[in-house]
Short mmCIF file of C-alpha atoms and ligand atoms in Angstrom, two decimals:
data_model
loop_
_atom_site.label_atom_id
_atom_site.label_comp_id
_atom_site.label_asym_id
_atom_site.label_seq_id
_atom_site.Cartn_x
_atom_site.Cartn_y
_atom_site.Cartn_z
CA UNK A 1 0.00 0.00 0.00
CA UNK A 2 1.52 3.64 -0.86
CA UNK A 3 2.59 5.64 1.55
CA UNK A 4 1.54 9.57 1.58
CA UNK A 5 2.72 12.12 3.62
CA UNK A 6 -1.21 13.35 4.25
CA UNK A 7 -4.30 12.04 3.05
CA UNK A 8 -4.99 12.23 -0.45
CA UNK A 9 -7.74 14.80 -1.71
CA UNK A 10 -11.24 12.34 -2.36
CA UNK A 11 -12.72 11.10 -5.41
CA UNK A 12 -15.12 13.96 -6.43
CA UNK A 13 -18.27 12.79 -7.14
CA UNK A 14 -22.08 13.37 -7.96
CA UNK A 15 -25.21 11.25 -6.61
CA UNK A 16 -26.99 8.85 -9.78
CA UNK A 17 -30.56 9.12 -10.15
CA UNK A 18 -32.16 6.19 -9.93
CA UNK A 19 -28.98 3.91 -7.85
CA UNK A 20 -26.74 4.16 -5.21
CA UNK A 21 -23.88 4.41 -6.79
CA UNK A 22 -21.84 7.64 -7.60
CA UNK A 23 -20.61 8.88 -10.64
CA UNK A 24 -16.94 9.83 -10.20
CA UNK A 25 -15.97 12.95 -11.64
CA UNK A 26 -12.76 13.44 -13.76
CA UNK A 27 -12.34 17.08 -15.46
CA UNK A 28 -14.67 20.02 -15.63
CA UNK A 29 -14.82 21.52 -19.33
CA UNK A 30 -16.89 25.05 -20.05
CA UNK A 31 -18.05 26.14 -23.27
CA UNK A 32 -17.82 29.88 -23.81
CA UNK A 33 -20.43 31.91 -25.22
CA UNK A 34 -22.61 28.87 -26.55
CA UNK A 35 -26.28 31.26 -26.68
CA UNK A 36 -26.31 34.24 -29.31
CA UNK A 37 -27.91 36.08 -27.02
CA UNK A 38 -25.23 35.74 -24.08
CA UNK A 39 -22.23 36.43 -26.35
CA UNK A 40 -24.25 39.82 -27.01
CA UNK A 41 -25.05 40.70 -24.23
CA UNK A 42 -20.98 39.71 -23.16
CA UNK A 43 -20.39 42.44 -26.05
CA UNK A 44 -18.81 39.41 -27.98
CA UNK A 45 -21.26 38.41 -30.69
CA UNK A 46 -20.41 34.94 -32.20
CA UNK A 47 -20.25 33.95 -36.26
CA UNK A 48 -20.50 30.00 -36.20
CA UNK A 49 -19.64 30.32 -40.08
CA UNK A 50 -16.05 32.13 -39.29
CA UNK A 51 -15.58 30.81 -35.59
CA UNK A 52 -15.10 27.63 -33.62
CA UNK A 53 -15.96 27.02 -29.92
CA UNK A 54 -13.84 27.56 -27.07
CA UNK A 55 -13.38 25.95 -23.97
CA UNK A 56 -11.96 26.94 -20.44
CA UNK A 57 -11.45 24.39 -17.51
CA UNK A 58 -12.00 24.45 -13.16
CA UNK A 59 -10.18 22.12 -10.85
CA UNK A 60 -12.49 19.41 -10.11
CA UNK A 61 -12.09 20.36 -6.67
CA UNK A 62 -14.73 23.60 -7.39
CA UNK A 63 -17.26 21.09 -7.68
CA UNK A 64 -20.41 21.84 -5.05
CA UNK A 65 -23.63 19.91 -5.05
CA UNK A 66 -27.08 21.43 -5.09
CA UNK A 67 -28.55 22.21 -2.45
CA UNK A 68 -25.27 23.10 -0.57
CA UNK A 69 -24.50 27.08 0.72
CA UNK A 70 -21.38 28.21 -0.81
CA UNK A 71 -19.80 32.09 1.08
CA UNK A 72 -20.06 34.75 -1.14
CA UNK A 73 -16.34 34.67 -2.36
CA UNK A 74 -13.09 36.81 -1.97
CA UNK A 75 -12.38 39.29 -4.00
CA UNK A 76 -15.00 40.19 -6.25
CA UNK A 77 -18.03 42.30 -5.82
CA UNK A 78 -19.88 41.28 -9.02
CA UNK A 79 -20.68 37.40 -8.28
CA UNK A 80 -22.51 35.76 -11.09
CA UNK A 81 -24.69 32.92 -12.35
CA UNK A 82 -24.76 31.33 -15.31
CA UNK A 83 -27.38 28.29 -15.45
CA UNK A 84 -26.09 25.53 -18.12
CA UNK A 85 -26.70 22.06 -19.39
CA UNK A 86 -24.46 19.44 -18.02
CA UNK A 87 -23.27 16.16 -20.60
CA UNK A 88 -21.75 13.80 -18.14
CA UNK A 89 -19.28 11.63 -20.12
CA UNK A 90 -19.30 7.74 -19.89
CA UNK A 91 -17.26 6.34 -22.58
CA UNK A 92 -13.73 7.41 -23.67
CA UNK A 93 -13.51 9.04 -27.09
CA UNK A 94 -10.99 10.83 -29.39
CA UNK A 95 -11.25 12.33 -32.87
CA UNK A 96 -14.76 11.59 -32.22
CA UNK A 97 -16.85 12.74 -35.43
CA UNK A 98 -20.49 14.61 -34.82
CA UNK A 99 -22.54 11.42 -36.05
CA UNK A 100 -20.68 8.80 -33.75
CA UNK A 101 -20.77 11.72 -30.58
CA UNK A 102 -23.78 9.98 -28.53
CA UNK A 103 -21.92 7.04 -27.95
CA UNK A 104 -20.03 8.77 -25.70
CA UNK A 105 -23.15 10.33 -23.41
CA UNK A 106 -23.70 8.65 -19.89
CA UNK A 107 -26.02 11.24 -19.07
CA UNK A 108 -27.23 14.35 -18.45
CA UNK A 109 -27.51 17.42 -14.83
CA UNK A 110 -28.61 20.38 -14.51
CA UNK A 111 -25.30 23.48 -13.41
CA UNK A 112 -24.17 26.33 -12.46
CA UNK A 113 -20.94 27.95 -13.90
CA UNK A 114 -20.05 30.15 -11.13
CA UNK A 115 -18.47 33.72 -12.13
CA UNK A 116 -16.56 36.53 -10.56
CA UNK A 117 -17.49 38.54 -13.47
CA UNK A 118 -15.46 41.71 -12.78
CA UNK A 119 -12.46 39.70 -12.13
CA UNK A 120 -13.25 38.13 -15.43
CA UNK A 121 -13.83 40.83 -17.53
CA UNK A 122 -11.03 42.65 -16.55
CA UNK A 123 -8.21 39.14 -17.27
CA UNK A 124 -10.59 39.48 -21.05
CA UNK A 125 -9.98 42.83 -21.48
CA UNK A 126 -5.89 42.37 -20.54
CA UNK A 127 -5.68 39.09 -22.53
CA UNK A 128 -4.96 37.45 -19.07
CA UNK A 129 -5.99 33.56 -18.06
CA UNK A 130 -9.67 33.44 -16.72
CA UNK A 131 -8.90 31.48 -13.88
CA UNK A 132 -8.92 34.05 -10.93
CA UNK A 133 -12.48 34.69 -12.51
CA UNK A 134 -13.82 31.22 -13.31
CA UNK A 135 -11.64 28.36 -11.59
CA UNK A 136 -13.58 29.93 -8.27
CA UNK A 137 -13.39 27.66 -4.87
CA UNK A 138 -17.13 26.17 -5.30
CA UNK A 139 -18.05 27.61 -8.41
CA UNK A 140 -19.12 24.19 -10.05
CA UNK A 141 -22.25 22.99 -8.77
CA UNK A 142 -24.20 20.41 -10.17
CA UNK A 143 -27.40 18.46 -9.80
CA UNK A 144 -28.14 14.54 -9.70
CA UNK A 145 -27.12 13.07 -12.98
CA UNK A 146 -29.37 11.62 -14.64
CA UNK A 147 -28.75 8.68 -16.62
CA UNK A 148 -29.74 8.59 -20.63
CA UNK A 149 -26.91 6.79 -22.04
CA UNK A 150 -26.57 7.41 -26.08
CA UNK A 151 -29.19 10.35 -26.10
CA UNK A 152 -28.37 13.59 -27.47
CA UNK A 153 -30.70 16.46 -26.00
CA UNK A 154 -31.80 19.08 -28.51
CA UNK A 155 -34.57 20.84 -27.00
CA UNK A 156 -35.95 21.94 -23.77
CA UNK A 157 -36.81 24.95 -21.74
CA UNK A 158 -33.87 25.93 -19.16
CA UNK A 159 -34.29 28.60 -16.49
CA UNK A 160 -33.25 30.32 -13.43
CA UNK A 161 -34.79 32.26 -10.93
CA UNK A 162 -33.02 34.13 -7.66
CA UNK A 163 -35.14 34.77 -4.92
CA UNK A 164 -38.43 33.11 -7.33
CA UNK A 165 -37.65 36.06 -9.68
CA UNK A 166 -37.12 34.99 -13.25
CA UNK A 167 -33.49 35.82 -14.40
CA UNK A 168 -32.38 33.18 -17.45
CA UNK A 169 -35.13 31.63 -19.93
CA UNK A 170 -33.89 29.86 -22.80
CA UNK A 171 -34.34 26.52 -24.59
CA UNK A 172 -31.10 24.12 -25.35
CA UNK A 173 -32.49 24.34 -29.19
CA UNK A 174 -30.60 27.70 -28.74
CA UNK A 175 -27.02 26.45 -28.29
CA UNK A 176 -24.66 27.57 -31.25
CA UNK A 177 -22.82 24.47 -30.82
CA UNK A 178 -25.08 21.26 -30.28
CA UNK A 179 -24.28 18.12 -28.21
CA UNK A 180 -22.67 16.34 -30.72
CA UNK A 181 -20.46 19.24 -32.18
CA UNK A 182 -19.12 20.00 -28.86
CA UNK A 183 -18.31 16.14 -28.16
CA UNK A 184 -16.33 15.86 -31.87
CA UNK A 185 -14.73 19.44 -31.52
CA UNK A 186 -13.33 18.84 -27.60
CA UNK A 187 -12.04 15.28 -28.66
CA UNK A 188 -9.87 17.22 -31.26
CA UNK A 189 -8.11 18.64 -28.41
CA UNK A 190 -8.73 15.81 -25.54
CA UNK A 191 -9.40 12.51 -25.11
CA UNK A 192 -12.04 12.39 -23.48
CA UNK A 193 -12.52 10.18 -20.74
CA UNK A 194 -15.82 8.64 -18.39
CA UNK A 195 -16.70 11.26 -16.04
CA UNK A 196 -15.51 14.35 -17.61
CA UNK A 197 -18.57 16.59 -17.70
CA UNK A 198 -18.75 19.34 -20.43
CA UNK A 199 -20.76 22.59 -19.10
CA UNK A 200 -22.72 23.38 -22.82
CA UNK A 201 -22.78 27.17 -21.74
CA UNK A 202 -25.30 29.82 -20.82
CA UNK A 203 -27.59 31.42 -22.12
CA UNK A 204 -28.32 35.22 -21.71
CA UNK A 205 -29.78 36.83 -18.42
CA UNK A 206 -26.67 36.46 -16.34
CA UNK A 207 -26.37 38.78 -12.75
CA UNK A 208 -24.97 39.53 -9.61
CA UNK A 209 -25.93 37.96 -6.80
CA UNK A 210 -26.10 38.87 -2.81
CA UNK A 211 -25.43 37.54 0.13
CA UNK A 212 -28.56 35.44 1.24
CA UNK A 213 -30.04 34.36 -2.23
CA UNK A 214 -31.43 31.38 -3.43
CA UNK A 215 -30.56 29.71 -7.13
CA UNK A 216 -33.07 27.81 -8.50
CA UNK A 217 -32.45 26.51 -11.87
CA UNK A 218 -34.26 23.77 -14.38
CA UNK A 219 -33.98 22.13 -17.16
CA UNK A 220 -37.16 20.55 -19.12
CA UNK A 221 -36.13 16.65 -19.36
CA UNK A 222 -33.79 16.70 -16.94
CA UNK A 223 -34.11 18.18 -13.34
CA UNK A 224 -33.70 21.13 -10.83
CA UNK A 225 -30.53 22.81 -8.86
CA UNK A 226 -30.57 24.87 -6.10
CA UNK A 227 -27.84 26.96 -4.72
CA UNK A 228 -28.15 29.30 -1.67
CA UNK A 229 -25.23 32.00 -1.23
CA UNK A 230 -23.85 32.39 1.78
CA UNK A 231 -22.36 35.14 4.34
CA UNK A 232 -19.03 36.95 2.46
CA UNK A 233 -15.64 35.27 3.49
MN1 LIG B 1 -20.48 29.42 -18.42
#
């Protein structure tokens, strides 16, 4: 048996619907400005004909399941949400073309890409990494996974409310990229792997949020989230 000198981080993982078992988590991909409407209102419109996606990563370590109360966090004072459609990986895949991309689906959760938005903006505006903005201590919080291995979602009614009033309403027939395009195009770069979840992007409506709110997100087809935000570190 190895030896360590302290005790290794845990497995990160997400409750299954439907068994008892877990779904171990591997990496965390984003999708950038995946919703016409978003990349506007980001002042970044998107031209699918000229452009290709892009990604960015978080440590799995950011991940936070719903229902949990994460502190409003350090250094930022513009904390956003951005409700998104989760594809939870279950098979590996590389050079993966669009037709043969379902294959690769285990299943499906409802998330929240959580943004310091100022901090952000700014590392844009300076061509700096995103990290201090995105790759945010608890900033990846995801529902149950639900299981619907091989199926591709195309359509279905996605929205967020803070406090019960209505902030995000879209439909996932709205992503620029689709399911399988974002499978193929990622594999280019990756190989992807079982339990590497792919956050499809959000759509417009983003905001700041306060001390004391409640997230409550859905996705038609697949569930609900809930995150509450908590005192300020
Ligand atoms: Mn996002």
């Amino acid at each position: 048996m190895t030896a360590y000198l302290w005790t290794p981080p845990p497995v990160h993982s997400l409750p299954v619907r439907g068994t008892d078992q877990r779904l171990p988590v591997n990496r965390l991909f984003f999708v950038g400005r995946n919703y016409h409407a978003h990349a506007v209102e980001m002042g970044r419109p998107v031209d699918k004909s000229v452009e290709r996606p892009f990604y960015f990563t978080k440590s799995p370590s950011t991940l936070v399941e719903s229902g949990a109360t994460v502190p409003y966090p350090s250094e930022t004072k513009n904390y956003h949400h951005e409700m998104e459609l989760v594809v939870a990986i279950g098979k590996p895949g590389f050079r993966v073309q669009p037709s043969d991309a379902a294959a690769l689906v285990y299943g499906y959760a409802c998330g929240l890409d959580m943004t310091r938005r100022d901090l952000q903006l700014v590392a844009r505006d300076k061509g700096r990494p995103w990290d201090l903005g995105k790759d945010v201590e608890q900033s990846s919080v995801v529902s149950e996974i639900v299981p619907m291995p091989g199926k591709i979602l195309d359509h279905g009614a996605l929205s967020l409310t803070v406090n019960g009033q209505p902030r995000q309403s879209s439909d996932l027939d709205k992503l620029i990229w689709n399911i399988p395009e974002l499978i193929a195009d990622l594999s280019l770069f990756y190989h992807l792997q079982p339990g590497d979840l792919i956050f499809t992007g959000t759509p417009e409506g983003v905001g700041a949020l306060q001390s004391g709110d409640r997230i409550d997100g859905r996705i038609e087809g697949v569930g609900e989230i809930v995150l509450h935000v908590g005192a300020a570190e």
